[in-house]
mmCIF file of C-alpha atoms in Angstrom:
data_model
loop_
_atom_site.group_PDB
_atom_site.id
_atom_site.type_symbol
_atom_site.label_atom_id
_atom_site.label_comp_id
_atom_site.label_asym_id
_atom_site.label_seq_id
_atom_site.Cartn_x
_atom_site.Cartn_y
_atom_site.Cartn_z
ATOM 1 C CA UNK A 4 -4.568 -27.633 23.628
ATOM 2 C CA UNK A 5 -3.531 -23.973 22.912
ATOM 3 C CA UNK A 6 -4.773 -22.661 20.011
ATOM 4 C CA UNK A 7 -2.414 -20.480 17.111
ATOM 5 C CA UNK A 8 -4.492 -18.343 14.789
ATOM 6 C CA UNK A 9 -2.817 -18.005 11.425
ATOM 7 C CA UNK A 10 -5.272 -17.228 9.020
ATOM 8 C CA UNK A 11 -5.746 -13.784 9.299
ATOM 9 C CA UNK A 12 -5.841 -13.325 5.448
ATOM 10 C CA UNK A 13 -9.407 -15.212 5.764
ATOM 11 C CA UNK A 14 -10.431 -13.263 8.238
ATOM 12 C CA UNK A 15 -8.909 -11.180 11.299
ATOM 13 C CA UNK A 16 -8.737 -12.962 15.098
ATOM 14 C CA UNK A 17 -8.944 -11.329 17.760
ATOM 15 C CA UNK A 18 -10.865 -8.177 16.150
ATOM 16 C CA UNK A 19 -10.234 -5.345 17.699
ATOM 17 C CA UNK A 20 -10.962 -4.528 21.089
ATOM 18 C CA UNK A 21 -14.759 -3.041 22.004
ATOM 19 C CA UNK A 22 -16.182 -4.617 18.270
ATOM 20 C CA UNK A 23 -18.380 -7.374 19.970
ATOM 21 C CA UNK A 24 -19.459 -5.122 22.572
ATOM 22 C CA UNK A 25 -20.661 -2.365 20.563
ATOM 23 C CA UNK A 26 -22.351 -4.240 18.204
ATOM 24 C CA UNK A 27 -23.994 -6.833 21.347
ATOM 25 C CA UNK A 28 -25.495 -3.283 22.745
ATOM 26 C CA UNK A 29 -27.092 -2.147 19.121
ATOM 27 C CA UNK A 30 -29.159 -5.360 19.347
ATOM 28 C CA UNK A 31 -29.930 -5.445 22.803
ATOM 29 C CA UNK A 32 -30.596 -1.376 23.194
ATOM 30 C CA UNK A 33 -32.112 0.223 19.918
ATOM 31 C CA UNK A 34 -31.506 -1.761 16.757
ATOM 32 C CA UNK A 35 -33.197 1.090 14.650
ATOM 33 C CA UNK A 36 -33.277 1.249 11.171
ATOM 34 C CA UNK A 37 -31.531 4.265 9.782
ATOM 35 C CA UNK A 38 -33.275 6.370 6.755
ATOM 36 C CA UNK A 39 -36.682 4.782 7.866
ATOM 37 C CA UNK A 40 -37.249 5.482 11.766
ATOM 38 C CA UNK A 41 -37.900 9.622 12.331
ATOM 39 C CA UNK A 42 -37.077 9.176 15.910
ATOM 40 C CA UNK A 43 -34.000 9.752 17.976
ATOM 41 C CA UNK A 44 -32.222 6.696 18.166
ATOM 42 C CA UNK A 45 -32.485 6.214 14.560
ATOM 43 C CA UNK A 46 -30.778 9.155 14.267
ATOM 44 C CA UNK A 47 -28.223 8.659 16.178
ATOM 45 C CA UNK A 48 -27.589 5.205 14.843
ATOM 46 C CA UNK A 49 -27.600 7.310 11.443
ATOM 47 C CA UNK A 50 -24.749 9.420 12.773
ATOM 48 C CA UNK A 51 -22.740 6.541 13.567
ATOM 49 C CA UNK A 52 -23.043 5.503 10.152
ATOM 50 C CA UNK A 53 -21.976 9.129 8.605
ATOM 51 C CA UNK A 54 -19.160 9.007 10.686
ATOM 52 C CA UNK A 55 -18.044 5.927 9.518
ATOM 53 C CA UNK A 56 -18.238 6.946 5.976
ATOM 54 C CA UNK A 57 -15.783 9.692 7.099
ATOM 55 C CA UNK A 58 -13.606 7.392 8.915
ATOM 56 C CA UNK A 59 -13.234 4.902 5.513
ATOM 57 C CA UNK A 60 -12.471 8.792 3.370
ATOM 58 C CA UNK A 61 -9.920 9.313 5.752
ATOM 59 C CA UNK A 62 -8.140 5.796 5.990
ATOM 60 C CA UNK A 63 -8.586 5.801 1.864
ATOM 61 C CA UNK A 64 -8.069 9.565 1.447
ATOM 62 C CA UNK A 65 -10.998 10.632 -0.576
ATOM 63 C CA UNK A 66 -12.464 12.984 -1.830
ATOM 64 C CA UNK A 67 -16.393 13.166 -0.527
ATOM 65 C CA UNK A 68 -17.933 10.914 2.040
ATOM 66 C CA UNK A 69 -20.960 10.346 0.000
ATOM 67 C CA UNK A 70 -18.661 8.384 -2.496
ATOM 68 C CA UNK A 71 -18.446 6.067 0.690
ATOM 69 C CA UNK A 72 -21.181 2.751 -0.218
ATOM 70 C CA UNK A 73 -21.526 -0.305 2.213
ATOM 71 C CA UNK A 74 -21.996 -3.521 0.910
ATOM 72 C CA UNK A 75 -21.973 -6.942 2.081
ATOM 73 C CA UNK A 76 -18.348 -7.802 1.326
ATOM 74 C CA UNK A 77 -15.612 -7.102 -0.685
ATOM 75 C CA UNK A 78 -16.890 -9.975 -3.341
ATOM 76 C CA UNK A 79 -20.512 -8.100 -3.629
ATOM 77 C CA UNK A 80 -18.396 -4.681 -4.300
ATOM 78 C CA UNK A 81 -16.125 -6.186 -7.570
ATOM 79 C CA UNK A 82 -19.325 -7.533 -8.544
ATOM 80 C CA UNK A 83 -21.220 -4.028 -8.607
ATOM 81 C CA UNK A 84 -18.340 -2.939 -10.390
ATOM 82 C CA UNK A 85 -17.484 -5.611 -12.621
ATOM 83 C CA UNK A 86 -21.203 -5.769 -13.825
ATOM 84 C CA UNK A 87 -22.332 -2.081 -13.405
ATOM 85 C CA UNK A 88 -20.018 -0.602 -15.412
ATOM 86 C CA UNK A 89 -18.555 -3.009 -18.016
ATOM 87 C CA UNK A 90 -20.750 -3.026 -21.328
ATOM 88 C CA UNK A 91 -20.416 -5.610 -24.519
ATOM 89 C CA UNK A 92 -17.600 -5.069 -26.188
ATOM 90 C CA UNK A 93 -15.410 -3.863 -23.389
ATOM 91 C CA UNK A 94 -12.188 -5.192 -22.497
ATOM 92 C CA UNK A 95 -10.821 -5.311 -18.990
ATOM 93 C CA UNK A 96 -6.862 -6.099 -17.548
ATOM 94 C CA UNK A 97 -6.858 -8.105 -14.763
ATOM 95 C CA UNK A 98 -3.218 -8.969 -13.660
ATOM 96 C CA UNK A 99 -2.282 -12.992 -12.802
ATOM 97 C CA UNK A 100 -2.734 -12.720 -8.766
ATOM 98 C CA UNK A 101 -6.888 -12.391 -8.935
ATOM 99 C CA UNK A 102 -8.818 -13.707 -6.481
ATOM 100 C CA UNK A 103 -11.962 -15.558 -7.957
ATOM 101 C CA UNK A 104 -14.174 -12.882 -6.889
ATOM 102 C CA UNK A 105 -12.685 -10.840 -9.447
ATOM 103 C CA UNK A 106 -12.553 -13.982 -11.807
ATOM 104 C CA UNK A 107 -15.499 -15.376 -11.703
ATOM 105 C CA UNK A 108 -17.653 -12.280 -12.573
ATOM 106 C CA UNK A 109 -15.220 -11.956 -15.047
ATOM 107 C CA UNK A 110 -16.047 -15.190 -17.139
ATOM 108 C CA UNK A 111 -19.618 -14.443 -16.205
ATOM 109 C CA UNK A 112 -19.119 -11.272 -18.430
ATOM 110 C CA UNK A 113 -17.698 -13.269 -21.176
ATOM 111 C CA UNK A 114 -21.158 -14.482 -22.190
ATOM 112 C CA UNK A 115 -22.421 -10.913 -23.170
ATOM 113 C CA UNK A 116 -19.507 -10.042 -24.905
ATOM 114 C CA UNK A 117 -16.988 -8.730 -22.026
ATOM 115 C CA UNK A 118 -13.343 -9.781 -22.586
ATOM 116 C CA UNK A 119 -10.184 -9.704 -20.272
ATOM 117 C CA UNK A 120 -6.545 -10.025 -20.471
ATOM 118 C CA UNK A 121 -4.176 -11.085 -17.422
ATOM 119 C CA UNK A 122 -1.381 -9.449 -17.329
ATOM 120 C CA UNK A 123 1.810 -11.614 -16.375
ATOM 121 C CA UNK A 124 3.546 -12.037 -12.883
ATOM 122 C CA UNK A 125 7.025 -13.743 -12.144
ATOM 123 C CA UNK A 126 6.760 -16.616 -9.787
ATOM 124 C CA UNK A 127 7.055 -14.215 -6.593
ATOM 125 C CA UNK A 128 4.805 -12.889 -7.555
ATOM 126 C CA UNK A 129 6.064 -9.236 -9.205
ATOM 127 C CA UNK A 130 3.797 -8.000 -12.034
ATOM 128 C CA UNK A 131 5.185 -7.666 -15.318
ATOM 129 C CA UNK A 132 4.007 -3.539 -15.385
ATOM 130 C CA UNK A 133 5.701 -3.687 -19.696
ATOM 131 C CA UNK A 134 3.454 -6.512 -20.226
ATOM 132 C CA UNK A 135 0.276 -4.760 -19.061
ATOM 133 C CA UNK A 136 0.914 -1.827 -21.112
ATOM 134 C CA UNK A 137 0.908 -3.748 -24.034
ATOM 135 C CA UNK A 138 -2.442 -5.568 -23.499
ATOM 136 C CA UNK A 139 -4.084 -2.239 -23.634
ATOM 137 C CA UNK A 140 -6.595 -1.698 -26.799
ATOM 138 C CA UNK A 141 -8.987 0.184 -28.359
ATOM 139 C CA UNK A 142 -11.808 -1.504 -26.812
ATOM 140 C CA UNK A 143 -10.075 -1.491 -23.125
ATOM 141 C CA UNK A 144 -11.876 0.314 -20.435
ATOM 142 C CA UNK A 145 -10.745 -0.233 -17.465
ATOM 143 C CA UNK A 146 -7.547 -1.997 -15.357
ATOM 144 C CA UNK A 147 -9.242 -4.395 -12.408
ATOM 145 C CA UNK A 148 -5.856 -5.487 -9.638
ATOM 146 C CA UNK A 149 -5.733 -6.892 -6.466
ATOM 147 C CA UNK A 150 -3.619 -4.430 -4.031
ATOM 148 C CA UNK A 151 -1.562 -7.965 -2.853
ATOM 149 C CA UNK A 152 -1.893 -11.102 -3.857
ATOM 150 C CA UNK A 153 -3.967 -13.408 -0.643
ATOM 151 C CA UNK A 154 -1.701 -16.249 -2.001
ATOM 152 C CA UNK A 155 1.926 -14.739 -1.686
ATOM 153 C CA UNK A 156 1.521 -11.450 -0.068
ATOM 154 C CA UNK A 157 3.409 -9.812 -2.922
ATOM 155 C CA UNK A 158 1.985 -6.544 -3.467
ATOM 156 C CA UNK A 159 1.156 -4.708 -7.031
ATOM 157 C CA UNK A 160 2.568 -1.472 -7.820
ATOM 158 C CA UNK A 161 -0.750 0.684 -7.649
ATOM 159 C CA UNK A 162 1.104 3.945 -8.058
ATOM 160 C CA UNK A 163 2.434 3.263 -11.098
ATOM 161 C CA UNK A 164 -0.595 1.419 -12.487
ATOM 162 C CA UNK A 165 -2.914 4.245 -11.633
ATOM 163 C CA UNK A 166 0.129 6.913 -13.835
ATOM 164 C CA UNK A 167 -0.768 4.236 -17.117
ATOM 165 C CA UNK A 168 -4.660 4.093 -16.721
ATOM 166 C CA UNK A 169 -4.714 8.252 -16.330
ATOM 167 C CA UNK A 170 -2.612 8.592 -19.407
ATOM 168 C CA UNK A 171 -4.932 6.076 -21.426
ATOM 169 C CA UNK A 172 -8.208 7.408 -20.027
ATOM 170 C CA UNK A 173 -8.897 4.036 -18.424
ATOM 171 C CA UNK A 174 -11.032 3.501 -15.378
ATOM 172 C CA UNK A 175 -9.143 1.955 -12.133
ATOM 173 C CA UNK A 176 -10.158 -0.836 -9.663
ATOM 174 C CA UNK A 177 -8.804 -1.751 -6.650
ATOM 175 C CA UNK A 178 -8.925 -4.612 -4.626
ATOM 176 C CA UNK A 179 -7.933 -3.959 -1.322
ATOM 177 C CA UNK A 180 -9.245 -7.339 0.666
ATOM 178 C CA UNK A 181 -5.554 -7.808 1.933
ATOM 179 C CA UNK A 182 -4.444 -4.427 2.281
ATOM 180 C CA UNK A 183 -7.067 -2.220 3.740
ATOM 181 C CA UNK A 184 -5.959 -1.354 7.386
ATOM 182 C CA UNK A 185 -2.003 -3.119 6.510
ATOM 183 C CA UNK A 186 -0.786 -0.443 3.939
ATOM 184 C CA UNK A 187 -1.441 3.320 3.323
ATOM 185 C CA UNK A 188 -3.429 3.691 0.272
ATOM 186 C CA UNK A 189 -3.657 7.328 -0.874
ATOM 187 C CA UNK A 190 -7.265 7.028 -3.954
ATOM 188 C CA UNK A 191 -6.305 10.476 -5.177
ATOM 189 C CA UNK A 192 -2.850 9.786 -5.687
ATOM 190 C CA UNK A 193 -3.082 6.667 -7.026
ATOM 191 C CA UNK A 194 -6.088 7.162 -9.145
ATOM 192 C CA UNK A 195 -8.443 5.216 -8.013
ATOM 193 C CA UNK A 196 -11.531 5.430 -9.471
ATOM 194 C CA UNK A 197 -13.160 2.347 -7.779
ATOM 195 C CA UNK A 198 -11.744 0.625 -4.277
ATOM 196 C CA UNK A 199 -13.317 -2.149 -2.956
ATOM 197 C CA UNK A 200 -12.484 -3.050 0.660
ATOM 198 C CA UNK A 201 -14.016 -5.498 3.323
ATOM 199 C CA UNK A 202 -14.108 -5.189 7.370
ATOM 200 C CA UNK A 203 -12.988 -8.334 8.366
ATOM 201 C CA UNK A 204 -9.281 -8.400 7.652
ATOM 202 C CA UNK A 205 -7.190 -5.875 8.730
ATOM 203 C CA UNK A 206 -9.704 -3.326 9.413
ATOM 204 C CA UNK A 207 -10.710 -5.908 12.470
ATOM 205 C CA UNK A 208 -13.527 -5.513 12.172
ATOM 206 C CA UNK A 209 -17.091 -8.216 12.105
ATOM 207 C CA UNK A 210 -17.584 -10.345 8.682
ATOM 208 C CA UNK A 211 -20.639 -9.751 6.585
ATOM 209 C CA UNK A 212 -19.959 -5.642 6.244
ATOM 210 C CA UNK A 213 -17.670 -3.852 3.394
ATOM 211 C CA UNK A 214 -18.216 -1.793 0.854
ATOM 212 C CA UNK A 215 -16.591 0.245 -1.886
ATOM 213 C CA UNK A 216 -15.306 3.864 -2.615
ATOM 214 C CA UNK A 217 -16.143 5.384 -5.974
ATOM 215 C CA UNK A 218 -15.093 8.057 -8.518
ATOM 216 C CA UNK A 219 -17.366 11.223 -9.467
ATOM 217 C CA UNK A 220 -16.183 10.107 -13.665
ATOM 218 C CA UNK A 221 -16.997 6.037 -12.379
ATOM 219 C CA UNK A 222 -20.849 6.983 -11.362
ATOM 220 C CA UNK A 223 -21.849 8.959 -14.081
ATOM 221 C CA UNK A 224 -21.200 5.435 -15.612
ATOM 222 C CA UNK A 225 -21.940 3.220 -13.541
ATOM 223 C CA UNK A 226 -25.451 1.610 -13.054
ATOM 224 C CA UNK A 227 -26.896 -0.181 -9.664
ATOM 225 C CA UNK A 228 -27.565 -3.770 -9.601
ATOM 226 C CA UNK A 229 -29.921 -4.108 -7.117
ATOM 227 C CA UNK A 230 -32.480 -1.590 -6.964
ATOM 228 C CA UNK A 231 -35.418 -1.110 -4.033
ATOM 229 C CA UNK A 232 -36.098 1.098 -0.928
ATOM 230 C CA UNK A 233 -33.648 3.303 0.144
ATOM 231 C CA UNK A 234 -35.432 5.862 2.432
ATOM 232 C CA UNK A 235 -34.924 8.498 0.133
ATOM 233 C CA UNK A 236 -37.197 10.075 -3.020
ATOM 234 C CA UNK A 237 -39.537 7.598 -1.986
ATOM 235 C CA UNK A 238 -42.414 9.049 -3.894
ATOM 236 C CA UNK A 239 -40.318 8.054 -7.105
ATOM 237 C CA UNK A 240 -40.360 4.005 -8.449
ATOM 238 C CA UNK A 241 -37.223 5.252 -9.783
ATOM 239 C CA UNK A 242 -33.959 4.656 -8.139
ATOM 240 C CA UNK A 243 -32.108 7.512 -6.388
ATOM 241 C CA UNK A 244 -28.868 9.052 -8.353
ATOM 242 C CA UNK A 245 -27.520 10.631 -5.168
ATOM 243 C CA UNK A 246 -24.370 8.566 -3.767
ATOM 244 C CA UNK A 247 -24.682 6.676 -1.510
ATOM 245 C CA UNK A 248 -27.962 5.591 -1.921
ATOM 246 C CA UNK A 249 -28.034 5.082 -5.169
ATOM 247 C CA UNK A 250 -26.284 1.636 -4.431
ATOM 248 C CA UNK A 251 -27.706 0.999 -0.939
ATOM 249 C CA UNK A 252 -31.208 -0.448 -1.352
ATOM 250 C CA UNK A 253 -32.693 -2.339 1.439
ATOM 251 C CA UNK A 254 -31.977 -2.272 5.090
ATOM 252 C CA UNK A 255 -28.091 -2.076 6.079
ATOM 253 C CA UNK A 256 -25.928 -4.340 7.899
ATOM 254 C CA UNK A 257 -26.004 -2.117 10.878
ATOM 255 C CA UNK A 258 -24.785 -4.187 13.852
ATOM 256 C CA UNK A 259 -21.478 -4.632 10.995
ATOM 257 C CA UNK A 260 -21.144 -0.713 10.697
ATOM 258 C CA UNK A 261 -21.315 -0.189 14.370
ATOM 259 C CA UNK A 262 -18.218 -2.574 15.113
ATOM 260 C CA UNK A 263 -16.259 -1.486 11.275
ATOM 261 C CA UNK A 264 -16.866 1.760 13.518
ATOM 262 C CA UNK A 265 -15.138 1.035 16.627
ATOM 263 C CA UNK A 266 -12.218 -1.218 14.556
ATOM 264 C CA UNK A 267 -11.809 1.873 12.604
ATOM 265 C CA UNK A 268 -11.898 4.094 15.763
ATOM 266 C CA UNK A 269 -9.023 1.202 17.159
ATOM 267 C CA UNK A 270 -7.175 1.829 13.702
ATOM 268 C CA UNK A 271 -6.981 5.408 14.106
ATOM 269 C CA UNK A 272 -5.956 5.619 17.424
ATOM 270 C CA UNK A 273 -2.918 2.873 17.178
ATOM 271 C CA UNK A 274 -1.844 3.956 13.892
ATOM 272 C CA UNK A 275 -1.883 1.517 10.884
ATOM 273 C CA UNK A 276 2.024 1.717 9.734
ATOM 274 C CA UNK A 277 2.719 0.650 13.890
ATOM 275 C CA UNK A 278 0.108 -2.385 13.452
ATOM 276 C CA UNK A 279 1.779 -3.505 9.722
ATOM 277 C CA UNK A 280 5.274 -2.922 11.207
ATOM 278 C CA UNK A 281 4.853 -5.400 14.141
ATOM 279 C CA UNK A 282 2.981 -7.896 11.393
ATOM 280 C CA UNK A 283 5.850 -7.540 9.037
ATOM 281 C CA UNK A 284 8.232 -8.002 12.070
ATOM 282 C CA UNK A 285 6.410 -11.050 12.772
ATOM 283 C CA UNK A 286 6.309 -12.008 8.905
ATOM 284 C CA UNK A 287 10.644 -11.642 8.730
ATOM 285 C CA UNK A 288 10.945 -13.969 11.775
ATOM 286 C CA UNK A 289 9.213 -16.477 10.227
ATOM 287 C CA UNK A 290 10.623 -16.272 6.899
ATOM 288 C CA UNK A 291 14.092 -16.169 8.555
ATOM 289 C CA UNK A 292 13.348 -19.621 10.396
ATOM 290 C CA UNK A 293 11.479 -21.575 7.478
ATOM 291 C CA UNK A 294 13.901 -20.848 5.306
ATOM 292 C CA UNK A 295 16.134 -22.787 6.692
ATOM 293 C CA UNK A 296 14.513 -25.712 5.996
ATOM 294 C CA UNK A 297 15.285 -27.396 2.587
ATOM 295 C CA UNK A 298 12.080 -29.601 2.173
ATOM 296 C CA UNK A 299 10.161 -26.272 2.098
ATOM 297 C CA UNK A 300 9.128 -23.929 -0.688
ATOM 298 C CA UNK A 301 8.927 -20.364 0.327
ATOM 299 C CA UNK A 302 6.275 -19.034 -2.164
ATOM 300 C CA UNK A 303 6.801 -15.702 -2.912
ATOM 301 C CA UNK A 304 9.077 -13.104 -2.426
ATOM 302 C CA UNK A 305 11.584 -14.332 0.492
ATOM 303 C CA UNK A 306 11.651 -10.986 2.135
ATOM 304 C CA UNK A 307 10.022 -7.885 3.238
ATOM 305 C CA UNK A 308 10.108 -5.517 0.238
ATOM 306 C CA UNK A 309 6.387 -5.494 -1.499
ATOM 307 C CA UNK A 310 4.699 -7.714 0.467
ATOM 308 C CA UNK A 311 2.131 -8.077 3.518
ATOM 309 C CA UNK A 312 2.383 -10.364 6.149
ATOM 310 C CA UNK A 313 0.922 -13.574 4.401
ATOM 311 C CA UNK A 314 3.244 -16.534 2.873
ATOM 312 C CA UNK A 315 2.491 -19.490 1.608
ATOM 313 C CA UNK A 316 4.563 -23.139 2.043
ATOM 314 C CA UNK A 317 5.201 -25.672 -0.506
ATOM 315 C CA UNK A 318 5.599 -29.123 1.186
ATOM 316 C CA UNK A 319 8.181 -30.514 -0.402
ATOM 317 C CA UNK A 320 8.321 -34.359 0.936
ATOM 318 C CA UNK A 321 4.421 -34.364 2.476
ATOM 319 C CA UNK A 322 0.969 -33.579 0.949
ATOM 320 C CA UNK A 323 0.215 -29.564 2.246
ATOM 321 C CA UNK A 324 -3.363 -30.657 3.320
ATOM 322 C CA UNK A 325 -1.549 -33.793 5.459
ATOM 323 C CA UNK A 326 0.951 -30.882 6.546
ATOM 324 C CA UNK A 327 -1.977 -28.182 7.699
ATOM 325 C CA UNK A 328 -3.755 -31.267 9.032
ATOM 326 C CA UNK A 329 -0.726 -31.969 11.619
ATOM 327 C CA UNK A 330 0.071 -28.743 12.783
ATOM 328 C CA UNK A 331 -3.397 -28.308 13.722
ATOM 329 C CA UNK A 332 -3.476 -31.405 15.370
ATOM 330 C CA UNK A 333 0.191 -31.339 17.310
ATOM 331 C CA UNK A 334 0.081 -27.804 18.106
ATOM 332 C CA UNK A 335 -3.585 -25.785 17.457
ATOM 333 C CA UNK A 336 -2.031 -24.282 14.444
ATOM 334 C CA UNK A 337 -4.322 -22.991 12.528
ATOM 335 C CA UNK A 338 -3.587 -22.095 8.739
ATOM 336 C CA UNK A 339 -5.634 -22.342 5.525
ATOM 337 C CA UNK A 340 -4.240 -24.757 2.629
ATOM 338 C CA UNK A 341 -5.277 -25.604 -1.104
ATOM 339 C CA UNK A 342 -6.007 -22.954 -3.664
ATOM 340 C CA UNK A 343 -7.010 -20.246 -1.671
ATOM 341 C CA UNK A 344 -10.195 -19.097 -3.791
ATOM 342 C CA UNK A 345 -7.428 -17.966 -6.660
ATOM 343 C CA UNK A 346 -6.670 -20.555 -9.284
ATOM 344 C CA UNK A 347 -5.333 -18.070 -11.315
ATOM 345 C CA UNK A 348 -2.519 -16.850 -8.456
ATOM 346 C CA UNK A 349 -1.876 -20.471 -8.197
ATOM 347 C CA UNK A 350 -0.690 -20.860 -12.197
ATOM 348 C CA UNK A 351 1.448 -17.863 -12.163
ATOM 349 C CA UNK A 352 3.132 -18.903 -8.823
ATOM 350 C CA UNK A 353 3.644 -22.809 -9.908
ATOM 351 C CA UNK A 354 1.667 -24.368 -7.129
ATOM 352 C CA UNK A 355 -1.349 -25.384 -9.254
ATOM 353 C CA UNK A 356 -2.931 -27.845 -8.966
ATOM 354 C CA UNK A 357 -1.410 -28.702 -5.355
ATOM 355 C CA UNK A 358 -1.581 -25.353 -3.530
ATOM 356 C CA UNK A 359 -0.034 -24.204 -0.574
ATOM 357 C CA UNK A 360 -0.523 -23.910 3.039
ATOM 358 C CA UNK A 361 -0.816 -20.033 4.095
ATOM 359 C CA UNK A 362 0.089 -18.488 7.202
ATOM 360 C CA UNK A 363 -1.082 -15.224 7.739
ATOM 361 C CA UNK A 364 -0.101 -13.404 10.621
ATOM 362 C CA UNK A 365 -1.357 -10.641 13.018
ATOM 363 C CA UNK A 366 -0.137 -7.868 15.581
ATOM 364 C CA UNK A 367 -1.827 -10.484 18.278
ATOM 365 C CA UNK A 368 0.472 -13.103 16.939
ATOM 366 C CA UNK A 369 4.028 -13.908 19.026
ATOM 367 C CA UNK A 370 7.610 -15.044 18.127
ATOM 368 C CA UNK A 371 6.919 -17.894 20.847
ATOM 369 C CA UNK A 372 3.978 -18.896 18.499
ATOM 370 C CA UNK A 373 6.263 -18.925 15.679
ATOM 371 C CA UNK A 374 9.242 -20.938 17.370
ATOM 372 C CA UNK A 375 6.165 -23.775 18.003
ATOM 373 C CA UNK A 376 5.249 -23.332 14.449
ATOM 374 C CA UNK A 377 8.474 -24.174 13.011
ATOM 375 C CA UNK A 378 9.591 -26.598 15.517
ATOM 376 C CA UNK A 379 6.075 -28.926 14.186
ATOM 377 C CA UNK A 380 7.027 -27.409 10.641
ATOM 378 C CA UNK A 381 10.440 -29.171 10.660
ATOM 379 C CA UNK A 382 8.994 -32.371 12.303
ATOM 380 C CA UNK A 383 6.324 -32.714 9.109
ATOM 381 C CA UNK A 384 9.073 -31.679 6.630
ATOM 382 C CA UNK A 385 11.598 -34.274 7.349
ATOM 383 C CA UNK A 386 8.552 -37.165 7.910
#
């Protein structure tokens, strides 16, 4: 049986091309340990790694490199934030598409004295950008969203939400785990003082490497979490205050770096607006043919304005689990169904407690695959 990847907004399949080889010849030629080995393929693993950094200021348009910190994943990065810079007594807005890697930490918080407020979305998804304005206080420090929602695809107006924090002195977070590599986001533009990312979606890159970009005003405030050898002022038991490694203890996920390296170097060279456009082109065909079936719920916006090319079905006349179960059994569909990691997203779309069943498309994807999607689609539907 054929097999049709749709769950890119898990993780990306096929990553781009050269990322397995590059990171099969670290291990097998010279996996050296940057900031440690004083020999020449350490440094040149190190420039890799610098260039890297440059490649995530330019994708994010930054200001400094150094501001550039790699991290395990996305999850690790709102964690560092989330718990390095909120204090007792803060008060954070979070909006009502979170992903449980912002929620979680969040209730975490709650026990020494951290609050949060979610500000409201409509059931595609839109967020309610009056509403948030009004849950800001005098104890608020900071507004924590998700770039687009993992659930629906809608995306959050980060312009606009970066305008409010800079004229209430509040720091911004940005979750970009389904929008790095997909849209164009401009940091000083938008404001952001604190954008978490991950390799693995659309950046194409290997799991297990992502990071964060961060504000001069954030790290003045901002304390690490995890605190050990970093190569640098080792004569000190005192951890470094020079970005990056003043959140980079321990050794690195090199063999990740080196293929985020060539994904980027892929990304650059194809142009992210031609990658999203074929997505979203993908994305519209689909939409187009599901909606014509009336045992489906299209969760979500039903078309292309402010989103990214993930939506997410409501079996109408089936279980969704019985309904991903089938198309991955008829056809090699793959798809991801329940709640997504995002409980929260769930409530403000109406598909809690039963979730959905997500397809998530990317530029490797066909309209052939989609016409075999849709035909076992209709076939489940009308069971």
């Amino acid at each position: 049986m054929n097999q049709i990847y749709f769950d890119n907004g898990s993780t990306s399949w096929p990553k781009a091309p050269g990322v397995p080889e590059a990171m099969a010849d670290l291990l097998a030629h010279g996996a050296f340990n940057i900031n440690r080995g004083n020999y020449e393929g350490a440094y040149e693993i190190e420039g890799v790694v610098l260039d890297t950094r440059e490649q995530l200021t330019r994708l994010f348009h930054a200001k400094n490199s150094k501001g550039v910190v790699f991290t395990p994943s996305v999850t690790y990065s709102l964690n560092l934030f989330i718990k390095g810079f909120l204090k007792p007594g803060d008060h954070v807005i979070v909006t009502g598409l979170e992903h449980n890697a912002v929620m979680r930490p969040l209730e975490q918080m709650k026990a020494v004295g951290v609050d949060y407020d979610i500000a409201q979305t409509d059931r595609d998804g839109n967020l309610d950008l009056e509403h948030l304005k009004s849950l800001i206080g005098d104890s608020t420090r900071a507004v924590l969203v998700t770039h687009a929602s993992n659930v629906c695809g809608t995306v959050v107006p980060i312009e606009e939400i970066g305008k409010i924090c800079q004229e209430h002195d509040l720091i911004f977070a940005v979750d970009t785990a389904q929008t790095a590599g997909t849209l164009d986001i401009d940091m000083e533009n938008c404001g952001i003082d604190f954008l978490a990312f991950t390799g693995h979606k659309g950046l194409l890159g290997p799991q297990g490497i992502g990071g964060f970009l961060i504000s001069e005003r954030l790290d003045r405030d901002m304390k690490p979490l995890i605190a050990g050898g970093t190569g640098s002022q080792s004569d000190s038991l005192l951890m470094p205050e020079n970005l990056p490694d003043k959140y980079e203890s321990g050794t690195m996920n090199l063999p990740g770096i080196i293929g985020l390296h060539t994904a980027l170097s892929y990304l650059e060279e194809q142009g992210i607006e031609r990658i999203h456009d074929r997505k979203m082109s993908l994305t519209g065909y689909f939409l187009e043919r599901v909606s014509e079936n009336s045992k489906i719920r299209i969760v979500g916006r039903k078309d292309l304005e402010h989103r990214v090319a993930v939506v997410s079905l409501d079996f109408q006349t089936v279980d969704n689990a019985v309904a991903a179960f089938e198309l991955e059994q008829a056809a090699g569909i793959m798809t991801r169904v329940g709640l997504h990691c995002a409980p929260v997203a769930h409530r403000s779309l109406g598909t809690f407690p039963q979730g959905t069943v997500r397809f998530a498309f990317s530029a490797s994807n066909t309209e052939e695959e989609i016409d075999i999607c849709i035909e076992e689609i209709n076939k489940i539907a009308y069971i």
